[in-house]
Short mmCIF file of C-alpha atoms in Angstrom, two decimals:
data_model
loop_
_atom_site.label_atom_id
_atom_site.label_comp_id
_atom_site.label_asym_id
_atom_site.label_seq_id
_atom_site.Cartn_x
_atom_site.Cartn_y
_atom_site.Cartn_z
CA UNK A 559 188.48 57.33 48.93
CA UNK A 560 186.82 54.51 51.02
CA UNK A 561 186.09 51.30 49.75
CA UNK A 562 182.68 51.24 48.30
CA UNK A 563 181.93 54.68 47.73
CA UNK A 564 183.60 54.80 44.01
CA UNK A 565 181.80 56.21 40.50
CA UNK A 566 178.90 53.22 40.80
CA UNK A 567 177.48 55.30 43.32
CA UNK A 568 174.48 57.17 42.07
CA UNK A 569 174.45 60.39 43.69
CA UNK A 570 171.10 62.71 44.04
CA UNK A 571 168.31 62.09 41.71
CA UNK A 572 166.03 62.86 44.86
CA UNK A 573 166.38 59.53 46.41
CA UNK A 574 167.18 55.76 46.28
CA UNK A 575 163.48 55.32 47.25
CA UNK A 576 162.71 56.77 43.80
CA UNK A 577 165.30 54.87 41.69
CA UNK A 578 163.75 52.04 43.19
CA UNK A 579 160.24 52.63 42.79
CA UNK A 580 160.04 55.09 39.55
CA UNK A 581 159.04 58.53 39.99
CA UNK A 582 155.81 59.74 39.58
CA UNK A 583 153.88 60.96 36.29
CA UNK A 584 153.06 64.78 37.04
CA UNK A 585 149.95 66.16 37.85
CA UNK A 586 148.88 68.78 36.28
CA UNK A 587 149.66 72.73 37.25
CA UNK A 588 146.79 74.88 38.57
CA UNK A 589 145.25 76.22 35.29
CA UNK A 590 144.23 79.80 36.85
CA UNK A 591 142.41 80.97 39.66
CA UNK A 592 140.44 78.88 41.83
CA UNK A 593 138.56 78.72 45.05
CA UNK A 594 138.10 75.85 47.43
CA UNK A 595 137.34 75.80 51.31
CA UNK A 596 141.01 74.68 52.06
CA UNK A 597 143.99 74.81 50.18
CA UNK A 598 146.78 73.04 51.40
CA UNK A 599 150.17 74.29 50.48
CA UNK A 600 152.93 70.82 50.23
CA UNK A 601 152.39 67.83 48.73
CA UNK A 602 154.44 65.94 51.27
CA UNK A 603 153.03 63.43 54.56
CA UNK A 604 151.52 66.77 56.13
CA UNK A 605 149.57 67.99 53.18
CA UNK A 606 148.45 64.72 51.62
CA UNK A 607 147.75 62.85 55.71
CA UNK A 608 145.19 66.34 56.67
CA UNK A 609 143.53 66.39 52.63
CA UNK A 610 142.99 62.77 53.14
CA UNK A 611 141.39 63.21 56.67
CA UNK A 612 139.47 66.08 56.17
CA UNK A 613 137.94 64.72 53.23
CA UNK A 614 137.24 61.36 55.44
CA UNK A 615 135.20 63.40 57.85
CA UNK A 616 133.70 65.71 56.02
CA UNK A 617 133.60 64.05 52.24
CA UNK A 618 132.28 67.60 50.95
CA UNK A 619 134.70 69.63 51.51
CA UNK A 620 136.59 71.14 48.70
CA UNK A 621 140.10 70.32 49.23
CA UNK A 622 143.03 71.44 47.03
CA UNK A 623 147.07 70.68 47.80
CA UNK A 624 149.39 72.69 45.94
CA UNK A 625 152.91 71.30 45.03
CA UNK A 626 155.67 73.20 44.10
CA UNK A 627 157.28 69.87 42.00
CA UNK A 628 155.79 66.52 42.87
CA UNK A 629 154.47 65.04 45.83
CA UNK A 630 157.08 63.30 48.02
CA UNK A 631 159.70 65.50 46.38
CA UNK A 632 160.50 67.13 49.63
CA UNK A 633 161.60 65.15 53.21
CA UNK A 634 158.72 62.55 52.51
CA UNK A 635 159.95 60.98 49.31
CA UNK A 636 163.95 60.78 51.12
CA UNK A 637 163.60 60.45 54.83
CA UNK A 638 165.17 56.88 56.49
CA UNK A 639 162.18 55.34 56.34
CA UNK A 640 161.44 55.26 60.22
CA UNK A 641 157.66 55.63 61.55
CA UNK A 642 158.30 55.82 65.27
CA UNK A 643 157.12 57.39 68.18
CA UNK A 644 159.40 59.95 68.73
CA UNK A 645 158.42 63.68 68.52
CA UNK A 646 160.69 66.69 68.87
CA UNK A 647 160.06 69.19 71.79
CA UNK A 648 158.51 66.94 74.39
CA UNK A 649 160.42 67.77 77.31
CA UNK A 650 159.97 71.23 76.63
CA UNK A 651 156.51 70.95 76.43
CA UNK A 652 156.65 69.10 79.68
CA UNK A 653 157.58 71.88 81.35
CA UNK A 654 155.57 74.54 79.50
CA UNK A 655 152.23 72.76 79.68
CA UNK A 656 152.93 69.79 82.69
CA UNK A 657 154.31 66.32 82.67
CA UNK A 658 150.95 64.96 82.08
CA UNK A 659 150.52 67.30 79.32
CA UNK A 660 153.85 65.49 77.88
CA UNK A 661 152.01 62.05 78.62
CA UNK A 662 149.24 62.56 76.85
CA UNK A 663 150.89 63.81 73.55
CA UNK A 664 154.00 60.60 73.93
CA UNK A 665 150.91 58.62 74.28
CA UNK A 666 149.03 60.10 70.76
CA UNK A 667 152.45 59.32 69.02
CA UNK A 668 152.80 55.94 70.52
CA UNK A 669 149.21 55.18 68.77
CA UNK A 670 150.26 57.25 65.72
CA UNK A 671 152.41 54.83 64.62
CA UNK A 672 149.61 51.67 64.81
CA UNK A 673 147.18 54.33 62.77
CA UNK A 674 149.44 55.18 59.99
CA UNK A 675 149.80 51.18 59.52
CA UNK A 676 146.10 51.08 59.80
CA UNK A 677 145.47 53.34 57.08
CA UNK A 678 148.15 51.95 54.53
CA UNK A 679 146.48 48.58 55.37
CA UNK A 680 143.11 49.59 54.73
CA UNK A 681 144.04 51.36 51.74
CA UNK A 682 145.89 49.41 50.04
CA UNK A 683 149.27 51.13 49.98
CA UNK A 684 152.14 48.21 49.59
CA UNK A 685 154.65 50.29 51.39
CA UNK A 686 157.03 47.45 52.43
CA UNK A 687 156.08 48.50 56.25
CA UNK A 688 157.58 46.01 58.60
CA UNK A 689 156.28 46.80 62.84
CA UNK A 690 160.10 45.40 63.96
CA UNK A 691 160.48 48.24 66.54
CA UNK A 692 162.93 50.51 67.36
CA UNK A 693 166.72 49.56 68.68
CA UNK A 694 168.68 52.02 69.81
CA UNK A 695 172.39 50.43 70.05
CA UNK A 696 175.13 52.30 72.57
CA UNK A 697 178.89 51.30 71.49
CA UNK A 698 180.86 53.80 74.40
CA UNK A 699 180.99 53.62 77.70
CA UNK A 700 179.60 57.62 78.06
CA UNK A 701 176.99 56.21 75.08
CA UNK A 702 175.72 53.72 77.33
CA UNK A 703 174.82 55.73 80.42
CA UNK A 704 173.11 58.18 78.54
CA UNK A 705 171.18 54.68 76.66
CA UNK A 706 170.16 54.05 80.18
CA UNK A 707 169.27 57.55 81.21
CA UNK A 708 167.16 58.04 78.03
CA UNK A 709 165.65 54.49 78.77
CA UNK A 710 164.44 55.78 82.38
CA UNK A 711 163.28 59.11 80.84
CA UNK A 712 161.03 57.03 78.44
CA UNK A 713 159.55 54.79 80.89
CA UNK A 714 158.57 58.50 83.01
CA UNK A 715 156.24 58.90 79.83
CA UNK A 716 154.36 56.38 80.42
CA UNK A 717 155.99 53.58 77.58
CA UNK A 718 155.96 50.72 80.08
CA UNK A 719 156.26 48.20 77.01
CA UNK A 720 159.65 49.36 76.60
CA UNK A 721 163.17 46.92 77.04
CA UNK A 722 166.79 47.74 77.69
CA UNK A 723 169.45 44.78 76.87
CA UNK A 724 172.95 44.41 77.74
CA UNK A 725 175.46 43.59 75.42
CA UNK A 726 174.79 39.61 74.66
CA UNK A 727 171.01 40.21 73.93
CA UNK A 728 171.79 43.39 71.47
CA UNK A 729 174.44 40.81 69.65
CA UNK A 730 171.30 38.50 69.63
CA UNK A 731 169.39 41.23 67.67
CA UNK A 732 171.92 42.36 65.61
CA UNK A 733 175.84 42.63 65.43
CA UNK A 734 177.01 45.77 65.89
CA UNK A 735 180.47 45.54 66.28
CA UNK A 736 181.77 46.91 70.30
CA UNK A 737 178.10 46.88 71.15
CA UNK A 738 177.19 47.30 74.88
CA UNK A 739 173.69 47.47 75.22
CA UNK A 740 170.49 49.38 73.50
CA UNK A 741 167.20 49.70 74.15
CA UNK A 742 163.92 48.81 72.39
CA UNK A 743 160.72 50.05 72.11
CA UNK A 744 158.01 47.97 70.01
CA UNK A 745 156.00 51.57 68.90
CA UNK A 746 158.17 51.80 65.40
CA UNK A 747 158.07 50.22 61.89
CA UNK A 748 160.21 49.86 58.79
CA UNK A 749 158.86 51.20 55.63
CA UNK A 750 159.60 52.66 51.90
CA UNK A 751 158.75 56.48 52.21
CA UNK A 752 158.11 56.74 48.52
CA UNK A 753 155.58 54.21 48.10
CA UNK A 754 153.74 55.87 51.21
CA UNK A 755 153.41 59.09 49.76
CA UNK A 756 152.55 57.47 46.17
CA UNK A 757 149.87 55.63 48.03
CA UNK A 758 148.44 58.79 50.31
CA UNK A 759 148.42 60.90 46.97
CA UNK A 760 146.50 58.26 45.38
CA UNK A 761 144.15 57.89 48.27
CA UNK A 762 143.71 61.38 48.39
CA UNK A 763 142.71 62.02 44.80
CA UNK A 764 140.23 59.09 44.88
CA UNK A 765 138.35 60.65 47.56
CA UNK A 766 137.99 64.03 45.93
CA UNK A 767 141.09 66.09 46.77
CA UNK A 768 142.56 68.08 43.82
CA UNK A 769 146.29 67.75 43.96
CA UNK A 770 147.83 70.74 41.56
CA UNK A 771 151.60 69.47 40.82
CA UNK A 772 154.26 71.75 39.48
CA UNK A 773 152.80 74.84 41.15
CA UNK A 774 155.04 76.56 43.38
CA UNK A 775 153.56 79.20 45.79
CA UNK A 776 154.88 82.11 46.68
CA UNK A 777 152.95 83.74 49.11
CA UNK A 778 150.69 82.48 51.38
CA UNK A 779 148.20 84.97 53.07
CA UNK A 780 144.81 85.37 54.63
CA UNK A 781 141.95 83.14 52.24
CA UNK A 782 144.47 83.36 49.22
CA UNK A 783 147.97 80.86 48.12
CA UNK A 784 149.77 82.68 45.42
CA UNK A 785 151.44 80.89 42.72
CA UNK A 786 152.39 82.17 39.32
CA UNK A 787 149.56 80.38 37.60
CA UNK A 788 146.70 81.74 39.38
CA UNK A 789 145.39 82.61 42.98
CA UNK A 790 143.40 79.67 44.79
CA UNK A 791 141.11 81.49 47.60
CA UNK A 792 140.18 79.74 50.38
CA UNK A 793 138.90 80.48 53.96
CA UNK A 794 141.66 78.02 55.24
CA UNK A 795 145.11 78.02 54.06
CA UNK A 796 147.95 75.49 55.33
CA UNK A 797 151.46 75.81 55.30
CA UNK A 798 152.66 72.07 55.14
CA UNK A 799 156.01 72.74 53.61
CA UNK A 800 158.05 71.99 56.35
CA UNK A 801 162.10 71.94 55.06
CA UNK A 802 161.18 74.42 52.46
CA UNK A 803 159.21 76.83 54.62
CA UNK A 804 162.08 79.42 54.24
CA UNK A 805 161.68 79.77 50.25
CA UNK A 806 157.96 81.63 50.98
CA UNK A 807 157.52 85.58 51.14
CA UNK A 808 158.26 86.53 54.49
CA UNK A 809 159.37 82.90 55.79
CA UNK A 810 163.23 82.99 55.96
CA UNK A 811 163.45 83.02 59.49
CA UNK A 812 160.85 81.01 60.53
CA UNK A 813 162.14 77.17 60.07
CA UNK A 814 165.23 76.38 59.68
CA UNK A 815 166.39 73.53 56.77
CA UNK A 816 168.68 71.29 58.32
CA UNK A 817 170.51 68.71 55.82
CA UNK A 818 170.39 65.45 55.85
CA UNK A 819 171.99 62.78 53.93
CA UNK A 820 171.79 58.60 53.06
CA UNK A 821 173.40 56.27 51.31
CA UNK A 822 171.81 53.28 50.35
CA UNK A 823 174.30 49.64 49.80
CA UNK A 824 173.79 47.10 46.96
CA UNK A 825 171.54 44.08 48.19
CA UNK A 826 173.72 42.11 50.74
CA UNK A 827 174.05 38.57 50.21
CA UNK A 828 172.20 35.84 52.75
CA UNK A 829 175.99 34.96 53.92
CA UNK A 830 176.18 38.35 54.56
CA UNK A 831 173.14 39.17 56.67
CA UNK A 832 174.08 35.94 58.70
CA UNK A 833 177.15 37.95 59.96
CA UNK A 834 175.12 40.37 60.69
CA UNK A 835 171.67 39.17 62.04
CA UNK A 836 169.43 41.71 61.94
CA UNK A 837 166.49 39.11 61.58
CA UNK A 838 163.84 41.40 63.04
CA UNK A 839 164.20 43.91 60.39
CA UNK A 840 164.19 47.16 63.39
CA UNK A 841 164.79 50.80 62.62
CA UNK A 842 167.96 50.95 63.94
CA UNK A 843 169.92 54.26 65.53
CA UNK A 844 172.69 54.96 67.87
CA UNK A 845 173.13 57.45 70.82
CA UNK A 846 176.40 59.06 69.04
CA UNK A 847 175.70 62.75 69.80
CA UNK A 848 175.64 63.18 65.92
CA UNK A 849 173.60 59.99 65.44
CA UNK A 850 172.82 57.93 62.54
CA UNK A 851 169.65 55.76 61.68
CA UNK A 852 169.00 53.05 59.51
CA UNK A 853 167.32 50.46 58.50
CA UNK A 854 167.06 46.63 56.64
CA UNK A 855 164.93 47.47 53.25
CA UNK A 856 162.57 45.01 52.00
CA UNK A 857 165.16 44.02 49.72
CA UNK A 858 167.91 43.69 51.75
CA UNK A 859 170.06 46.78 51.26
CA UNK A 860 170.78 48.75 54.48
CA UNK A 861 169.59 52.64 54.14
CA UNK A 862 172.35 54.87 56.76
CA UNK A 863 171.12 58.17 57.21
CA UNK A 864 173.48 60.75 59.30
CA UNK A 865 173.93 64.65 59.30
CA UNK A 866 176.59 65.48 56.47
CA UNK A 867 176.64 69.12 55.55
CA UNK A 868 173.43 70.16 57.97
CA UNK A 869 173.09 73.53 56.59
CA UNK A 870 173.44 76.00 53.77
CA UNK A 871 174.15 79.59 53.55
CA UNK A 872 170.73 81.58 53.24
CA UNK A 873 168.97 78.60 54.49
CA UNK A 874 169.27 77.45 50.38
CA UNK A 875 168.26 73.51 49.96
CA UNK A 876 169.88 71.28 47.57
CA UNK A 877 169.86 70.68 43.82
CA UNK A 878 167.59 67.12 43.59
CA UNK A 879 169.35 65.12 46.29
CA UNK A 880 173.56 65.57 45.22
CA UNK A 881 175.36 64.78 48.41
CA UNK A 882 179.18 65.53 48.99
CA UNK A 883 181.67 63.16 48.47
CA UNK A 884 182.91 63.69 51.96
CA UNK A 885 179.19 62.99 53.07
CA UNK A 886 179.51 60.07 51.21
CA UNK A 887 182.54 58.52 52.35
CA UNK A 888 181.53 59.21 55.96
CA UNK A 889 178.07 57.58 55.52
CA UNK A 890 180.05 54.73 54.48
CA UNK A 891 182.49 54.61 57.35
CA UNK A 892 179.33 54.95 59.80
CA UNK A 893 178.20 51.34 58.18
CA UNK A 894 181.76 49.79 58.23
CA UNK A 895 182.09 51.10 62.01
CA UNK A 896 178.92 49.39 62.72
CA UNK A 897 179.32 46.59 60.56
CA UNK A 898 183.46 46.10 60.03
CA UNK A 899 182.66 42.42 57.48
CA UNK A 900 180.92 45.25 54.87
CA UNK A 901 183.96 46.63 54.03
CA UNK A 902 184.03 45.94 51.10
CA UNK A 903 180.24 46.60 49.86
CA UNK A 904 179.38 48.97 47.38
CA UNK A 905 177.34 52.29 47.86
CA UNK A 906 174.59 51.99 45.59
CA UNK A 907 172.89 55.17 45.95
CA UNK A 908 173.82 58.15 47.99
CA UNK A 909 171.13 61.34 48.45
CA UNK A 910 170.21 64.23 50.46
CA UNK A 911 167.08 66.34 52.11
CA UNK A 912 166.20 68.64 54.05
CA UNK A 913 163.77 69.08 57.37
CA UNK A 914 162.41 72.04 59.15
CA UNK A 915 164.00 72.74 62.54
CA UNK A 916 162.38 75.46 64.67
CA UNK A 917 164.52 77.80 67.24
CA UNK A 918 163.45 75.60 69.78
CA UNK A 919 163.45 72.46 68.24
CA UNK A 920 159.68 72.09 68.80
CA UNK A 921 157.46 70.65 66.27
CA UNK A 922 154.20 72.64 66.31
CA UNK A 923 150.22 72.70 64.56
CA UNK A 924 148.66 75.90 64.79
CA UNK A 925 145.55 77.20 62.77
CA UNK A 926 144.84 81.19 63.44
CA UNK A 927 141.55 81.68 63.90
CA UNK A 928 141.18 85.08 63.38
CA UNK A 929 142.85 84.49 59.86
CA UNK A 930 142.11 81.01 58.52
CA UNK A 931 145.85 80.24 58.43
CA UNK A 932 147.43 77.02 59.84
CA UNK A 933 150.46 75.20 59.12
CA UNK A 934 152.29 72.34 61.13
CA UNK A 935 155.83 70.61 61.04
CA UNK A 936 159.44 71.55 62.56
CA UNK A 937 159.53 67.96 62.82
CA UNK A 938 163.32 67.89 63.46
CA UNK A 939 163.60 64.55 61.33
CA UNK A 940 161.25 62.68 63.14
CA UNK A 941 158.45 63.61 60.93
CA UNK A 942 157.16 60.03 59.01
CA UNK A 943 154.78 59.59 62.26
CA UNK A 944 154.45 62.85 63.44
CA UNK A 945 153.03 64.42 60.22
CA UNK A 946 150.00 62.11 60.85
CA UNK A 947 148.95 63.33 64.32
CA UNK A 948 149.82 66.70 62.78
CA UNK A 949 147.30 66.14 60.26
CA UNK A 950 144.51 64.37 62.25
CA UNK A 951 144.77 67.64 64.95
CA UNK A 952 144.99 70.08 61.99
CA UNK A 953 141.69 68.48 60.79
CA UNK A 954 140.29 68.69 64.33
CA UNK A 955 141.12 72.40 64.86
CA UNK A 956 139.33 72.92 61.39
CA UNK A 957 136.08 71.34 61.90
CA UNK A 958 135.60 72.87 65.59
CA UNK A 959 136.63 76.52 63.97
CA UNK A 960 133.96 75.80 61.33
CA UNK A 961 131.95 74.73 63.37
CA UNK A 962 131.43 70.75 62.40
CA UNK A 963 132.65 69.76 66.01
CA UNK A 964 133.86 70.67 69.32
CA UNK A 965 137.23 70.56 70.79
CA UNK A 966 138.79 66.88 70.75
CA UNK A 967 142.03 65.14 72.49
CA UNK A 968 143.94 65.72 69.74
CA UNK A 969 143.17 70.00 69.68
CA UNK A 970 143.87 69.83 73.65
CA UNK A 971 147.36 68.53 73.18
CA UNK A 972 150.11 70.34 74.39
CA UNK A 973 152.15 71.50 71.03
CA UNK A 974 148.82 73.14 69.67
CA UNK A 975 149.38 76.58 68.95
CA UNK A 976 152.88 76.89 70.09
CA UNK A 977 154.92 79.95 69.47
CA UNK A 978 158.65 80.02 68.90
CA UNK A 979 160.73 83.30 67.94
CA UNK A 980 162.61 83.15 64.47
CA UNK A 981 166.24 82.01 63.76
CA UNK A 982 168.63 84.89 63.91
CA UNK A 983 169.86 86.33 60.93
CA UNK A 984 172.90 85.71 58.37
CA UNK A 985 175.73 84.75 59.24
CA UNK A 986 174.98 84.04 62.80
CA UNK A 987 172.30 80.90 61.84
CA UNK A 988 175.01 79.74 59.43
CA UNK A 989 178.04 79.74 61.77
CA UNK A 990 175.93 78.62 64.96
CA UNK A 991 174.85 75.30 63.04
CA UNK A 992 178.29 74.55 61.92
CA UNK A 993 179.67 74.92 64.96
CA UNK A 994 177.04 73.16 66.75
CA UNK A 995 177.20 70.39 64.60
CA UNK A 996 181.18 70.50 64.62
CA UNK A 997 181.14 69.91 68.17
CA UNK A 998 178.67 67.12 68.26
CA UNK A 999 181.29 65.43 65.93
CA UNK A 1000 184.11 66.18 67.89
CA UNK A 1001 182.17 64.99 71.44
CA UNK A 1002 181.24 61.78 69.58
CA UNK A 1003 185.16 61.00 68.78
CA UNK A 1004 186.63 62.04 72.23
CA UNK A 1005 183.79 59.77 74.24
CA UNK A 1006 185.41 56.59 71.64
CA UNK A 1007 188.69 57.16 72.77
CA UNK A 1008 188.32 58.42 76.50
CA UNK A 1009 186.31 55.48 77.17
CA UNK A 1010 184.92 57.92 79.96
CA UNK A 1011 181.30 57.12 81.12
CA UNK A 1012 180.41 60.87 81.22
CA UNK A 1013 178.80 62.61 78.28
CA UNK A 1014 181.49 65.09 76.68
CA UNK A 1015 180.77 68.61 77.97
CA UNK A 1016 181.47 70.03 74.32
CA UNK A 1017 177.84 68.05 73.55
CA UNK A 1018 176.60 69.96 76.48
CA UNK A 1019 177.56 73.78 75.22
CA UNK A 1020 176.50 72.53 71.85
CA UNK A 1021 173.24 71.60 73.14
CA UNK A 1022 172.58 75.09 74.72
CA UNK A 1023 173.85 77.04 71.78
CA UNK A 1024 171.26 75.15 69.66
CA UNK A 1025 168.51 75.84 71.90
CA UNK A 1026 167.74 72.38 72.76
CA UNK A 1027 167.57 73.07 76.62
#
């Protein structure tokens, strides 16, 4: 067993975000039948971000968001805590819809980040948010030329504001150990998921949304969202479930829930953090081909996120967070690898969630308008920012279908209405995203000891089998 990951690890209970902040008192279930003029299936950042904005522009609204546990149980209330401007599926929409196309939806990210601090700010949510940026750190010679290559391909969106470093000015930043260079971009911020969602819910509620908790649905369908309590009728109905997409009639297929696991340290000592630096408090991430991300809480713990056990027969998700000891232990050798003087620091809290990940690894918001139906996510893990613009455009595409408005930048942009075919059946989804993820593993390992400045070609045939290109 390695150092630090022994029995004072807490393992599961949904997330070290909740340990640390207390989980929520429940709402109550939907009593019966109901109508409203949108229900909003998932109480997570998509749900709770379009109920909030919906009921911003048009305060009459009614608005209901059903939730098959609590809100934030899901991805929202365990991600890595990283608002940034990344968003999965750009390239492809690139060249599906343009380069410019691309541009202008990199562009609505790079501002979605500055509007989901706005919003906390103006209402009042404390969620520990921190604007340090985004460093991405390259430790391999092969890791470095594709830092630089994905630096270049950046800057061909249009993010000018953008810096690479070579290996003194990333020590500067922070010390991770073999370090060669990284890059930086200043559209990302630190923050505590859990108090987020706590503070959207609340925001919600006070501006008229009834949130129904401990309702699971299970069916959605033209006007209606099925749950065993009661029917809520509605001429809009949104799928914001995301990671648990596959668990609806009819669903299985359609996303698929890719694992993903943290661990959380105990608070590090100020002699510690001086070996480390670290002052500016960045997300932090790699350009392994299995890559980690983390980041410096509020109160100084580091929070390592990585890929684990990515998926489960059936597309199943996981009992409340438990994580793997092997999950564990490799979390932990991901910090020490990083940061070799932590050797000897203690796992507080280890956990796991899952995401949605479409067949082509594309996130998507679509509302039907011959139905009423609409859903967005297949955010890929890159969904604390994107679930915003998701939310904002699902508004949009409500109000011009109902007629409140026209079409707006946000309904124009180019992952609106995207369609991607389902995942293939059992076993083939199961033993394509071991494999895929086995070789990412293996690719990672023989770039460290090659020392070769060429991507492994196992990454490559991984990436193709995935769908990625």
């Amino acid at each position: 067993m390695s150092s630090g990951t022994g029995s004072g690890t807490v393992n599961g209970g949904i997330s070290f975000w909740y340990a640390d902040d207390g989980l929520p008192e429940p709402r109550e279930p939907l009593p019966g039948d109901a109508t409203a003029d949108v229900v909003i299936v998932g109480g997570g950042y998509t749900g709770l971000w379009t109920a909030y904005y919906l009921k911003k522009a048009a305060p009459f609204l009614r608005v209901t968001v059903l939730e098959q546990k609590f809100c934030g149980y899901g991805a929202s209330g365990r991600n890595g805590g990283w608002l940034y401007n990344g968003i999965a599926g750009r390239d492809r929409y690139a060249k599906l819809h343009g380069h410019e196309a691309a541009v202008r939806l990199q562009k609505a990210m790079n501002e979605t980040v500055d509007e989901v601090v706005r919003v906390a700010a103006e209402e009042g949510i404390e969620a520990d948010v921190h604007q340090g940026g985004v460093l991405e750190v390259a430790y391999a010679p092969a890791q470095l030329a594709r830092l630089k290559a994905f630096h270049e391909h950046e800057l061909s969106y249009g993010e000018k504001d953008r810096e690479l470093y070579g290996a003194r000015e990333t020590v500067e930043r922070v010390r991770v150990a073999d370090a060669v260079g990284s890059a930086w971009t200043p559209h990302g911020a630190r923050l505590h998921p859990v108090k987020l969602v706590k503070g959207l819910a609340a925001a919600a509620e006070a501006l008229g949304v009834t949130i129904h908790e401990k309702t699971p649905v299970t069916e959605i369908r033209p006007k209606h969202a099925v749950t065993p309590y009661g029917t809520v009728r509605a001429p809009y109905v949104l799928r914001c479930t995301e990671g648990f997409t596959a668990s609806l009639k009819g669903q299985k297929r359609t996303w698929l829930p890719m694992n993903s696991s943290m661990i959380a340290t105990e608070r590090l000592t100020p002699e510690q953090w001086a070996t480390i630096g670290w002052e500016g408090r960045e997300t932090l991430g790699d350009m392994a081909h299995a890559y980690m991300y983390a980041q410096r809480t509020a109160d100084d713990r580091i929070a390592l996120g990585g890929r684990g056990v990515p998926y489960r027969f059936g597309s199943r998700t996981d009992n409340d967070g438990r994580t793997q000891q092997a999950t564990i232990e490799a979390l932990h050798e991901i910090l020490v690898r990083f940061f070799p003087s932590l050797a000897g620091v203690r796992v507080a809290h280890a956990w796991s969630g899952v995401l949605g990940v479409p067949r082509d690894w594309c996130a998507t918001v679509t509302l039907d308008r011959s139905t009423g139906l609409g859903w967005a996510g297949g955010y890929v893990g890159s969904g604390v920012a994107t679930t915003n613009l998701a939310a904002r455009t699902l508004r949009d595409l409500i109000q011009q279908d109902s007629g409140q408005a026209g079409p707006t930048d946000l309904t124009a942009l180019p992952w609106v209405d995207h369609k991607v075919r389902k995942w293939e059946p059992e076993p083939f989804r199961w033993l394509g995203v071991q494999g895929m993820y086995a070789t990412y593993r293996t690719a990672d390992r023989r770039e460290l000891t090659t020392h070769s400045a060429r991507s492994s070609r196992l990454a490559q045939m991984a990436d193709r089998v995935a769908g990625r290109h």
